[in-house]
């Protein structure tokens, strides 16, 4: 039954399976295990970003497309849910309409970007997505009327999700089941559903064609697959799911702004999550999301302590200052790209399959360049 | 008594990605002669040449040049040993003039006047197009430039991949004549060529490749005289082609 | 042939802008656009060569621009006397030193970058993107660690602060310096590329790396040289831009990255001339649109890129082979 739920995609290593189980249980039971708003926010963030990173993995890990515009869909989804709510139309209708609009808009944008790649080389494509993302961010800060500009949008969520709402008159196992907890559990459930959906997508025949395209586009074309159609469709699906993740973020924070959704920093976070977790494994994206969010939450106070302790020394305090945590994340990222390109899950899976990790990494992370377009040479 | 082998491949295996192209190639190119490498498409001829030049690394086996092991040497070093390579794609730099293309082939940037005149004798068109961008040349002229570039300085070995591919018969005849003159200078040549008439006319020795291995090696005269052997190895007779 | 049409793009754009604004404004904006284009050319030229020759996507290029900008701030602070002096000679000297040291910083960091990161990922585009993005994060964060996250000010050298009038139009003096420098660099680069053996190797290598190796040249050392030259140029461009803007933030490289990528793409990867024309195009567009329709300014680069790519998918001056 579990295998069917996971669409046949086994974690591949006992440690991975264990971590995933721990993660799901810890998240579902977070209101009881980790009391406090801060912990709940972090847990919700992990769910949302697990979905977002997973959707990015479909593009990056499974189809081999490097796009820097993925945050745009996240932002569209968030703003689409936020906008009707900010106009005062509270209620589930607003949420659903907003989510639907977000998905449609994201899908349309992804289709447009996908078709653009028809005209240009793959290398241009990555650079162009960077320009698109930058444009989107600027647009969000300028269209004050719709997006609230730099300040973003604050709004009320449906009554059931507000902190004031009580589901049960008395606390359940020590925790008051208020709107906040309900919002969180909603995010967990929807996040889980979306993640399982993604597993289904990548383990379907469609998903296998994507991987074939990633390995050797020329060959896939020769075999009769219209690669442009497949890649565009992958982009559209990824965008739609990212958009829904954005909607979840809006519900969680009750605030949407360009920094929380569209920033290059967020895009980097997603990239880090997928690469550190392991490209092309989907589970890696989830674990990567957990790693990054937990690091953001807990590492920074730790760094503050380090920085204070090193106060007298020349360069050290400034390097370990919590604001510089991205520096160390970048170092970690580079080290992983060099030495563990398969990420956590990929490396562990390779070990389980008793293949050298370098080969596994090569399968996932490196391009096939010796043959150019992949035609077997004379 | 066989001539000394200037170039020798022993048990060479080459992989490209997942494909195991060369599966144990044993090839000896005698010094001073012109050896033709025959084989149908996909047999591994180009891969063999590229492995010799170090553009692709042999996974196993040895490549020896003049007795020295060059298997793992980087391409520029292999070239500097005196091996000139004319790839199937000709490798002329379209944005550079004929002069600049030729200049790149010289070690110092200067031409030996005598050598240059010899090249012009073989390929007069190059003199006429000296300052024209190579991209503007015809297919045949580009090929002449590619070969002329390989000749502009003294070389121990020429490695040439299908020079007549896609060229008009008149140009092919010109190239054949040029190669005949080249042979007089006893330059060692390894030539991959599908044009059997040219192969028969020029080849001293012949090696036939199939499925990544050399399946026949010997003198060209013997192969040319044996129609049955030709049919078996190459699927058609030398006589019926061109 | 077809590239001739590409040369017309800049004059056509300028001509289109002429009727919709008063002549003095047009002169000012055109000079401003050209000057901006020169500074952008400095920043972008390295990237196009790096990609054209080495097939390397350096997403960290903006980091070298940022480094150059901050280095200029420090140099100007140290040479504040010369910067503030009413002497053109001292001013230019200070500027030259700033540009020189910024270039040096960019070059040194580039050498380290190539050795530690880029060398490992030749030939693998995906890994290149990942590793250079990682490198960018590190460089940006290190810059903030060294110089702080707050914007830093610097002032233009005294004699270059004002503007002079030409044909009724106000033209900033500093812009003339930028124009002169950009043109000089372009001419120098073209000279090196067309008249020296090194340039010959680079031009050949951009077309066909393998053949250059098969002719006996080590492309590896060429790569390092080009990479370092490219990052040094980015540093110089960053310095010039910093002095022009008179304010430097850690985001300066990122802001320029989009423009630089746009230029490299529409110019044609590997083509220095293409880069030059495209840079001027981007500079002019930014200034014309900034004047005529400021609200559209943010989309200008994207629109320009889309327009050019629809017309010429491989850029204005694509190189033959690839």
Coordinates of N, CA and C in Angstrom, one line a residue, chain B residues 21-213:
Chain B
X21 N 32.9 2.1 -28.1 CA 33.1 2.2 -29.5 C 34.3 1.3 -30.0
X22 N 35.5 1.6 -29.4 CA 36.6 0.8 -29.8 C 36.8 -0.4 -28.9
X23 N 36.8 -1.6 -29.5 CA 36.8 -2.8 -28.7 C 38.1 -3.6 -28.9
X24 N 39.2 -2.9 -28.7 CA 40.5 -3.7 -28.8 C 41.0 -3.5 -30.2
X25 N 41.5 -2.3 -30.5 CA 42.0 -2.0 -31.9 C 43.5 -2.3 -31.9
X26 N 43.9 -3.1 -32.8 CA 45.4 -3.3 -33.1 C 45.7 -2.8 -34.5
X27 N 46.5 -1.8 -34.5 CA 46.8 -1.2 -35.8 C 48.3 -0.8 -35.9
X28 N 48.9 -1.1 -37.0 CA 50.3 -0.6 -37.2 C 50.4 0.2 -38.5
X29 N 50.9 1.4 -38.4 CA 51.0 2.2 -39.5 C 52.5 2.3 -39.9
X30 N 52.9 1.7 -41.0 CA 54.4 1.7 -41.3 C 54.9 3.0 -41.7
X31 N 56.1 3.3 -41.3 CA 56.7 4.6 -41.6 C 57.0 4.8 -43.1
X32 N 56.7 6.0 -43.5 CA 57.0 6.3 -44.9 C 55.8 5.9 -45.9
X33 N 54.8 5.2 -45.5 CA 53.8 4.8 -46.4 C 52.5 5.4 -46.1
X34 N 51.5 5.2 -47.0 CA 50.2 5.7 -46.8 C 49.3 4.5 -46.5
X35 N 48.7 4.5 -45.3 CA 47.9 3.4 -44.9 C 46.4 3.9 -44.9
X36 N 45.6 3.1 -45.5 CA 44.2 3.5 -45.6 C 43.4 2.7 -44.5
X37 N 42.5 3.4 -43.9 CA 41.6 2.8 -42.9 C 40.2 2.7 -43.5
X38 N 39.8 1.6 -43.8 CA 38.4 1.4 -44.4 C 37.5 0.9 -43.4
X39 N 36.2 1.0 -43.7 CA 35.1 0.5 -42.9 C 33.9 1.2 -43.1
X40 N 32.7 0.6 -42.8 CA 31.5 1.3 -43.0 C 31.2 2.3 -41.9
X41 N 30.2 3.0 -42.1 CA 29.8 4.0 -41.1 C 29.5 3.4 -39.7
X42 N 30.1 4.0 -38.7 CA 29.8 3.4 -37.4 C 30.8 2.4 -36.9
X43 N 31.8 2.1 -37.8 CA 32.8 1.1 -37.5 C 33.7 1.5 -36.4
X44 N 33.9 2.8 -36.3 CA 34.9 3.3 -35.3 C 36.1 4.0 -35.9
X45 N 36.1 4.4 -37.1 CA 37.3 4.9 -37.8 C 37.6 6.3 -37.2
X46 N 36.6 7.2 -37.1 CA 36.8 8.5 -36.6 C 37.2 8.4 -35.1
X47 N 36.6 7.5 -34.4 CA 37.0 7.4 -33.0 C 38.4 7.0 -32.8
X48 N 38.9 6.1 -33.8 CA 40.3 5.7 -33.7 C 41.2 6.9 -33.9
X49 N 40.9 7.7 -34.9 CA 41.7 8.9 -35.1 C 41.7 9.8 -33.9
X50 N 40.6 10.0 -33.4 CA 40.5 11.0 -32.3 C 41.2 10.4 -31.1
X51 N 41.2 9.1 -30.9 CA 41.9 8.5 -29.8 C 43.4 8.7 -30.0
X52 N 43.8 8.5 -31.2 CA 45.3 8.7 -31.5 C 45.7 10.1 -31.1
X53 N 44.8 11.1 -31.5 CA 45.1 12.5 -31.2 C 44.9 12.9 -29.7
X54 N 44.4 12.0 -29.0 CA 44.1 12.3 -27.6 C 42.9 13.1 -27.3
X55 N 42.1 13.3 -28.4 CA 40.9 14.1 -28.2 C 39.8 13.2 -27.4
X56 N 40.0 11.9 -27.5 CA 39.2 11.0 -26.6 C 40.2 10.1 -26.0
X57 N 40.0 9.8 -24.8 CA 41.0 9.0 -24.0 C 40.7 7.5 -24.2
X58 N 41.8 6.8 -24.5 CA 41.6 5.3 -24.5 C 41.4 4.8 -23.1
X59 N 40.4 4.0 -22.9 CA 40.1 3.4 -21.6 C 41.1 2.3 -21.3
X60 N 41.6 1.7 -22.4 CA 42.6 0.6 -22.2 C 43.4 0.5 -23.4
X61 N 44.6 -0.1 -23.3 CA 45.4 -0.3 -24.5 C 46.5 0.8 -24.6
X62 N 47.3 0.6 -25.6 CA 48.4 1.6 -25.8 C 48.4 2.2 -27.2
X63 N 48.8 3.5 -27.3 CA 49.1 4.1 -28.5 C 50.5 4.5 -28.5
X64 N 51.3 4.0 -29.5 CA 52.7 4.3 -29.5 C 53.1 5.1 -30.7
X65 N 53.9 6.1 -30.6 CA 54.3 6.9 -31.7 C 55.8 6.9 -31.7
X66 N 56.4 6.3 -32.7 CA 57.9 6.3 -32.8 C 58.5 5.7 -31.5
X67 N 57.8 4.6 -31.1 CA 58.3 3.9 -29.9 C 57.9 4.5 -28.6
X68 N 57.4 5.7 -28.6 CA 57.0 6.3 -27.3 C 55.5 6.2 -27.0
X69 N 55.2 6.0 -25.8 CA 53.8 5.8 -25.4 C 53.1 7.1 -25.3
X70 N 52.2 7.4 -26.2 CA 51.5 8.6 -26.2 C 50.0 8.5 -25.7
X71 N 49.7 7.4 -25.2 CA 48.3 7.1 -24.9 C 47.6 8.2 -24.0
X72 N 48.4 8.6 -23.0 CA 47.8 9.5 -22.0 C 48.2 10.9 -22.2
X73 N 48.9 11.2 -23.2 CA 49.4 12.6 -23.4 C 48.3 13.5 -23.8
X74 N 48.4 14.8 -23.4 CA 47.4 15.8 -23.8 C 47.5 16.1 -25.3
X75 N 46.4 16.4 -25.9 CA 46.4 16.6 -27.4 C 47.5 17.6 -27.9
X76 N 47.7 18.7 -27.2 CA 48.7 19.6 -27.8 C 50.1 19.0 -27.8
X77 N 50.4 18.2 -26.8 CA 51.7 17.5 -26.8 C 51.8 16.5 -27.9
X78 N 50.7 15.8 -28.2 CA 50.7 14.8 -29.2 C 51.0 15.5 -30.6
X79 N 50.3 16.6 -30.8 CA 50.5 17.4 -32.0 C 51.9 17.8 -32.2
X80 N 52.5 18.2 -31.0 CA 53.9 18.8 -31.1 C 54.9 17.7 -31.4
X81 N 54.5 16.5 -31.3 CA 55.5 15.4 -31.6 C 55.6 15.3 -33.1
X82 N 54.8 16.0 -33.9 CA 54.9 16.0 -35.3 C 53.7 15.3 -36.0
X83 N 52.6 15.2 -35.3 CA 51.4 14.6 -35.9 C 50.4 15.7 -36.3
X84 N 50.0 15.7 -37.5 CA 49.0 16.7 -38.0 C 47.7 15.9 -38.2
X85 N 46.6 16.6 -37.8 CA 45.3 16.0 -37.8 C 44.4 16.8 -38.7
X86 N 43.8 16.1 -39.6 CA 42.8 16.8 -40.5 C 41.4 16.1 -40.2
X87 N 40.6 16.7 -39.4 CA 39.3 16.0 -39.0 C 38.3 15.9 -40.1
X88 N 37.3 15.1 -39.9 CA 36.3 14.9 -40.9 C 35.6 16.3 -41.2
X89 N 35.5 17.1 -40.1 CA 34.8 18.4 -40.3 C 35.8 19.4 -40.8
X90 N 37.0 19.0 -41.1 CA 38.1 19.9 -41.7 C 38.7 20.8 -40.7
X91 N 37.9 21.3 -39.8 CA 38.5 22.1 -38.7 C 39.1 23.4 -39.2
X92 N 38.7 24.0 -40.3 CA 39.2 25.3 -40.7 C 38.4 26.3 -39.9
X93 N 39.1 27.4 -39.5 CA 38.5 28.4 -38.7 C 37.8 29.5 -39.7
X94 N 36.5 29.4 -39.7 CA 35.8 30.2 -40.7 C 36.0 31.7 -40.6
X95 N 36.2 32.2 -39.4 CA 36.3 33.6 -39.2 C 37.8 34.1 -39.4
X96 N 38.7 33.2 -39.6 CA 40.1 33.6 -39.9 C 40.4 33.5 -41.4
X97 N 41.3 34.3 -41.8 CA 41.6 34.2 -43.2 C 42.5 33.0 -43.5
X98 N 42.7 32.7 -44.8 CA 43.5 31.5 -45.1 C 44.9 31.7 -44.5
X99 N 45.4 32.9 -44.7 CA 46.7 33.2 -44.1 C 46.8 32.9 -42.6
X100 N 45.7 33.4 -41.9 CA 45.7 33.2 -40.4 C 45.6 31.7 -40.1
X101 N 44.8 31.0 -40.9 CA 44.6 29.5 -40.6 C 46.0 28.9 -40.8
X102 N 46.7 29.2 -41.9 CA 47.9 28.6 -42.1 C 49.0 29.0 -41.0
X103 N 48.9 30.2 -40.6 CA 49.8 30.7 -39.7 C 49.7 30.0 -38.3
X104 N 48.5 29.6 -38.0 CA 48.3 28.8 -36.7 C 49.0 27.5 -36.8
X105 N 49.3 27.0 -38.0 CA 49.9 25.7 -38.1 C 51.4 25.8 -38.0
X106 N 51.9 27.0 -37.9 CA 53.4 27.1 -37.8 C 53.7 27.3 -36.4
X107 N 54.9 26.7 -36.0 CA 55.3 26.8 -34.6 C 55.7 28.2 -34.2
X108 N 56.2 28.9 -35.1 CA 56.8 30.2 -34.7 C 55.9 31.4 -35.2
X109 N 55.0 31.1 -36.1 CA 54.3 32.2 -36.7 C 54.9 32.6 -38.0
X110 N 56.0 32.1 -38.3 CA 56.6 32.4 -39.6 C 56.5 31.2 -40.5
X111 N 56.4 31.5 -41.8 CA 56.4 30.4 -42.8 C 57.8 30.2 -43.3
X112 N 58.1 28.9 -43.6 CA 59.3 28.5 -44.3 C 58.9 28.7 -45.8
X113 N 59.6 29.6 -46.4 CA 59.1 30.0 -47.8 C 59.0 28.9 -48.7
X114 N 60.0 28.0 -48.6 CA 60.0 26.8 -49.5 C 58.7 25.9 -49.3
X115 N 58.4 25.7 -48.1 CA 57.3 24.8 -47.8 C 56.0 25.5 -48.3
X116 N 55.9 26.8 -48.1 CA 54.7 27.4 -48.5 C 54.5 27.3 -50.0
X117 N 55.6 27.5 -50.7 CA 55.5 27.3 -52.2 C 55.1 25.9 -52.5
X118 N 55.6 25.0 -51.8 CA 55.1 23.6 -52.1 C 53.7 23.4 -51.9
X119 N 53.2 24.0 -50.9 CA 51.7 23.9 -50.6 C 50.9 24.6 -51.7
X120 N 51.4 25.7 -52.1 CA 50.7 26.5 -53.2 C 50.8 25.7 -54.5
X121 N 51.9 24.9 -54.7 CA 52.0 24.1 -55.9 C 50.9 23.0 -55.9
X122 N 50.7 22.4 -54.7 CA 49.6 21.4 -54.6 C 48.2 22.0 -54.7
X123 N 48.1 23.2 -54.1 CA 46.8 23.8 -54.0 C 46.8 25.3 -54.4
X124 N 46.9 25.6 -55.7 CA 47.0 27.0 -56.1 C 45.9 27.9 -55.6
X125 N 44.8 27.3 -55.4 CA 43.6 28.2 -54.9 C 44.0 28.9 -53.6
X126 N 44.8 28.3 -52.8 CA 45.1 28.9 -51.5 C 45.9 30.2 -51.7
X127 N 46.7 30.2 -52.7 CA 47.5 31.5 -52.9 C 46.5 32.6 -53.3
X128 N 45.5 32.2 -54.2 CA 44.5 33.2 -54.6 C 43.7 33.7 -53.5
X129 N 43.3 32.8 -52.6 CA 42.4 33.2 -51.5 C 43.1 33.6 -50.2
X130 N 44.4 34.0 -50.3 CA 45.2 34.1 -49.1 C 44.6 35.0 -48.0
X131 N 44.0 36.1 -48.4 CA 43.5 37.0 -47.4 C 42.0 37.0 -47.3
X132 N 41.4 35.9 -47.8 CA 39.9 35.8 -47.7 C 39.6 34.9 -46.5
X133 N 38.5 35.3 -45.9 CA 38.1 34.5 -44.7 C 37.8 33.1 -45.1
X134 N 38.2 32.1 -44.3 CA 38.1 30.7 -44.7 C 36.6 30.3 -44.8
X135 N 35.7 31.0 -44.1 CA 34.3 30.7 -44.2 C 33.7 30.9 -45.6
X136 N 34.4 31.8 -46.4 CA 33.9 32.1 -47.7 C 34.4 31.1 -48.8
X137 N 35.2 30.2 -48.4 CA 35.8 29.2 -49.4 C 34.7 28.2 -49.7
X138 N 34.9 27.5 -50.9 CA 34.1 26.4 -51.2 C 34.5 25.2 -50.4
X139 N 33.6 24.2 -50.4 CA 34.0 22.9 -49.7 C 35.3 22.4 -50.1
X140 N 35.5 22.3 -51.4 CA 36.8 21.7 -51.8 C 38.0 22.6 -51.4
X141 N 37.8 23.9 -51.4 CA 38.9 24.8 -51.0 C 39.2 24.7 -49.6
X142 N 38.1 24.5 -48.8 CA 38.3 24.4 -47.3 C 39.1 23.1 -47.1
X143 N 38.8 22.1 -47.8 CA 39.5 20.8 -47.6 C 41.0 21.0 -47.9
X144 N 41.2 21.7 -49.0 CA 42.6 22.0 -49.4 C 43.3 22.8 -48.4
X145 N 42.6 23.7 -47.8 CA 43.2 24.5 -46.7 C 43.5 23.6 -45.5
X146 N 42.6 22.8 -45.2 CA 42.8 21.9 -44.0 C 44.1 21.0 -44.3
X147 N 44.2 20.5 -45.5 CA 45.3 19.6 -45.7 C 46.6 20.5 -45.9
X148 N 46.5 21.6 -46.6 CA 47.6 22.5 -46.7 C 48.2 22.9 -45.4
X149 N 47.3 23.1 -44.4 CA 47.7 23.6 -43.1 C 48.5 22.5 -42.4
X150 N 48.1 21.2 -42.8 CA 48.8 20.1 -42.2 C 50.2 19.9 -42.8
X151 N 50.4 20.6 -43.9 CA 51.7 20.3 -44.6 C 52.6 21.5 -44.5
X152 N 52.2 22.6 -44.0 CA 53.0 23.8 -44.1 C 54.2 23.7 -43.2
X153 N 54.2 22.8 -42.3 CA 55.5 22.5 -41.6 C 55.8 21.0 -41.7
X154 N 57.0 20.6 -41.6 CA 57.3 19.2 -41.8 C 56.7 18.4 -40.6
X155 N 56.0 17.3 -41.0 CA 55.4 16.5 -40.1 C 55.9 15.1 -40.2
X156 N 55.8 14.3 -39.1 CA 56.2 12.9 -39.1 C 55.0 12.1 -39.6
X157 N 53.8 12.5 -39.2 CA 52.6 11.7 -39.5 C 51.4 12.6 -39.8
X158 N 50.7 12.2 -40.8 CA 49.4 12.9 -41.1 C 48.3 12.0 -40.8
X159 N 47.3 12.5 -40.1 CA 46.2 11.7 -39.8 C 45.0 12.4 -40.4
X160 N 44.4 11.8 -41.4 CA 43.4 12.5 -42.2 C 42.1 11.7 -42.2
X161 N 41.0 12.4 -41.9 CA 39.7 11.7 -41.8 C 38.7 12.1 -43.0
X162 N 38.5 11.2 -43.9 CA 37.6 11.4 -45.0 C 37.6 12.7 -45.7
X163 N 38.8 13.0 -46.4 CA 38.9 14.3 -47.0 C 38.0 14.5 -48.2
X164 N 37.5 13.4 -48.8 CA 36.8 13.7 -50.0 C 35.3 13.7 -49.8
X165 N 34.9 13.6 -48.5 CA 33.5 13.5 -48.2 C 32.7 14.8 -48.8
X166 N 31.7 14.5 -49.6 CA 30.9 15.6 -50.0 C 31.5 16.5 -51.1
X167 N 32.6 16.1 -51.7 CA 33.3 16.9 -52.7 C 32.9 16.5 -54.1
X168 N 33.1 17.4 -55.0 CA 32.8 17.1 -56.4 C 33.9 16.2 -57.0
X169 N 33.6 15.4 -58.0 CA 34.6 14.5 -58.6 C 35.9 15.2 -59.0
X170 N 35.7 16.4 -59.6 CA 36.9 17.1 -60.1 C 37.8 17.4 -58.9
X171 N 37.2 17.9 -57.8 CA 38.0 18.2 -56.7 C 38.7 17.0 -56.1
X172 N 37.9 15.9 -56.1 CA 38.5 14.6 -55.6 C 39.7 14.2 -56.4
X173 N 39.6 14.4 -57.7 CA 40.7 14.0 -58.6 C 41.9 14.9 -58.2
X174 N 41.7 16.2 -58.0 CA 42.7 17.1 -57.6 C 43.4 16.6 -56.3
X175 N 42.6 16.3 -55.4 CA 43.1 15.9 -54.1 C 43.9 14.6 -54.2
X176 N 43.4 13.7 -55.0 CA 44.1 12.4 -55.2 C 45.5 12.7 -55.8
X177 N 45.5 13.6 -56.8 CA 46.8 13.9 -57.4 C 47.7 14.6 -56.4
X178 N 47.2 15.4 -55.5 CA 48.0 16.1 -54.5 C 48.6 15.0 -53.5
X179 N 47.7 14.1 -53.2 CA 48.2 13.0 -52.3 C 49.3 12.2 -52.9
X180 N 49.2 12.0 -54.2 CA 50.2 11.2 -54.9 C 51.5 11.9 -54.8
X181 N 51.5 13.2 -55.0 CA 52.7 14.0 -54.9 C 53.3 14.0 -53.5
X182 N 52.3 14.0 -52.6 CA 52.7 14.0 -51.2 C 53.5 12.7 -50.8
X183 N 53.0 11.6 -51.5 CA 53.7 10.3 -51.2 C 55.1 10.3 -51.6
X184 N 55.4 11.1 -52.6 CA 56.8 11.1 -53.1 C 57.7 11.6 -52.0
X185 N 57.2 12.4 -51.0 CA 58.1 12.9 -50.0 C 58.2 12.0 -48.8
X186 N 57.6 10.8 -49.0 CA 57.7 9.7 -48.0 C 57.2 10.2 -46.6
X187 N 56.2 11.0 -46.6 CA 55.5 11.4 -45.3 C 54.6 10.2 -45.0
X188 N 54.6 9.8 -43.7 CA 53.7 8.8 -43.3 C 52.3 9.3 -43.2
X189 N 51.3 8.6 -43.7 CA 49.9 9.1 -43.7 C 49.0 7.9 -43.3
X190 N 48.1 8.3 -42.4 CA 47.0 7.4 -42.0 C 45.7 8.1 -42.5
X191 N 45.1 7.4 -43.5 CA 44.0 8.1 -44.2 C 42.7 7.2 -44.0
X192 N 41.7 7.9 -43.5 CA 40.4 7.2 -43.5 C 39.7 7.7 -44.7
X193 N 39.2 6.8 -45.6 CA 38.6 7.2 -46.8 C 37.6 6.2 -47.3
X194 N 36.4 6.7 -47.6 CA 35.3 5.8 -48.1 C 35.4 5.7 -49.6
X195 N 36.1 6.6 -50.2 CA 36.1 6.5 -51.7 C 37.2 5.5 -52.1
X196 N 36.7 4.3 -52.6 CA 37.5 3.2 -52.8 C 38.5 3.4 -53.9
X197 N 38.1 4.1 -54.9 CA 39.0 4.3 -56.0 C 40.2 5.1 -55.5
X198 N 40.0 6.1 -54.8 CA 41.1 6.9 -54.2 C 41.9 6.0 -53.3
X199 N 41.2 5.2 -52.5 CA 41.9 4.4 -51.5 C 42.9 3.4 -52.2
X200 N 42.3 2.8 -53.3 CA 43.1 1.8 -54.0 C 44.3 2.5 -54.7
X201 N 44.1 3.7 -55.2 CA 45.1 4.4 -55.9 C 46.3 4.8 -55.0
X202 N 45.9 5.2 -53.8 CA 46.9 5.8 -52.9 C 47.5 4.8 -51.9
X203 N 46.7 3.8 -51.5 CA 47.1 3.0 -50.3 C 48.3 2.1 -50.6
X204 N 49.2 2.1 -49.7 CA 50.3 1.1 -49.7 C 49.8 0.0 -48.8
X205 N 49.3 0.3 -47.7 CA 48.7 -0.7 -46.8 C 47.3 -0.4 -46.5
X206 N 46.5 -1.4 -46.1 CA 45.1 -1.1 -45.8 C 44.8 -1.8 -44.5
X207 N 43.9 -1.2 -43.7 CA 43.3 -1.9 -42.5 C 41.8 -1.7 -42.6
X208 N 41.1 -2.7 -42.3 CA 39.6 -2.6 -42.4 C 39.0 -2.8 -41.0
X209 N 38.1 -1.8 -40.7 CA 37.5 -1.8 -39.3 C 36.1 -2.3 -39.4
X210 N 35.7 -3.0 -38.4 CA 34.3 -3.3 -38.2 C 34.0 -3.5 -36.7
X211 N 32.9 -2.8 -36.3 CA 32.4 -3.0 -34.9 C 33.6 -2.7 -33.9
X212 N 34.4 -1.7 -34.2 CA 35.4 -1.3 -33.2 C 36.6 -2.2 -33.2
X213 N 36.8 -3.0 -34.2 CA 38.0 -3.8 -34.2 C 38.6 -3.8 -35.6

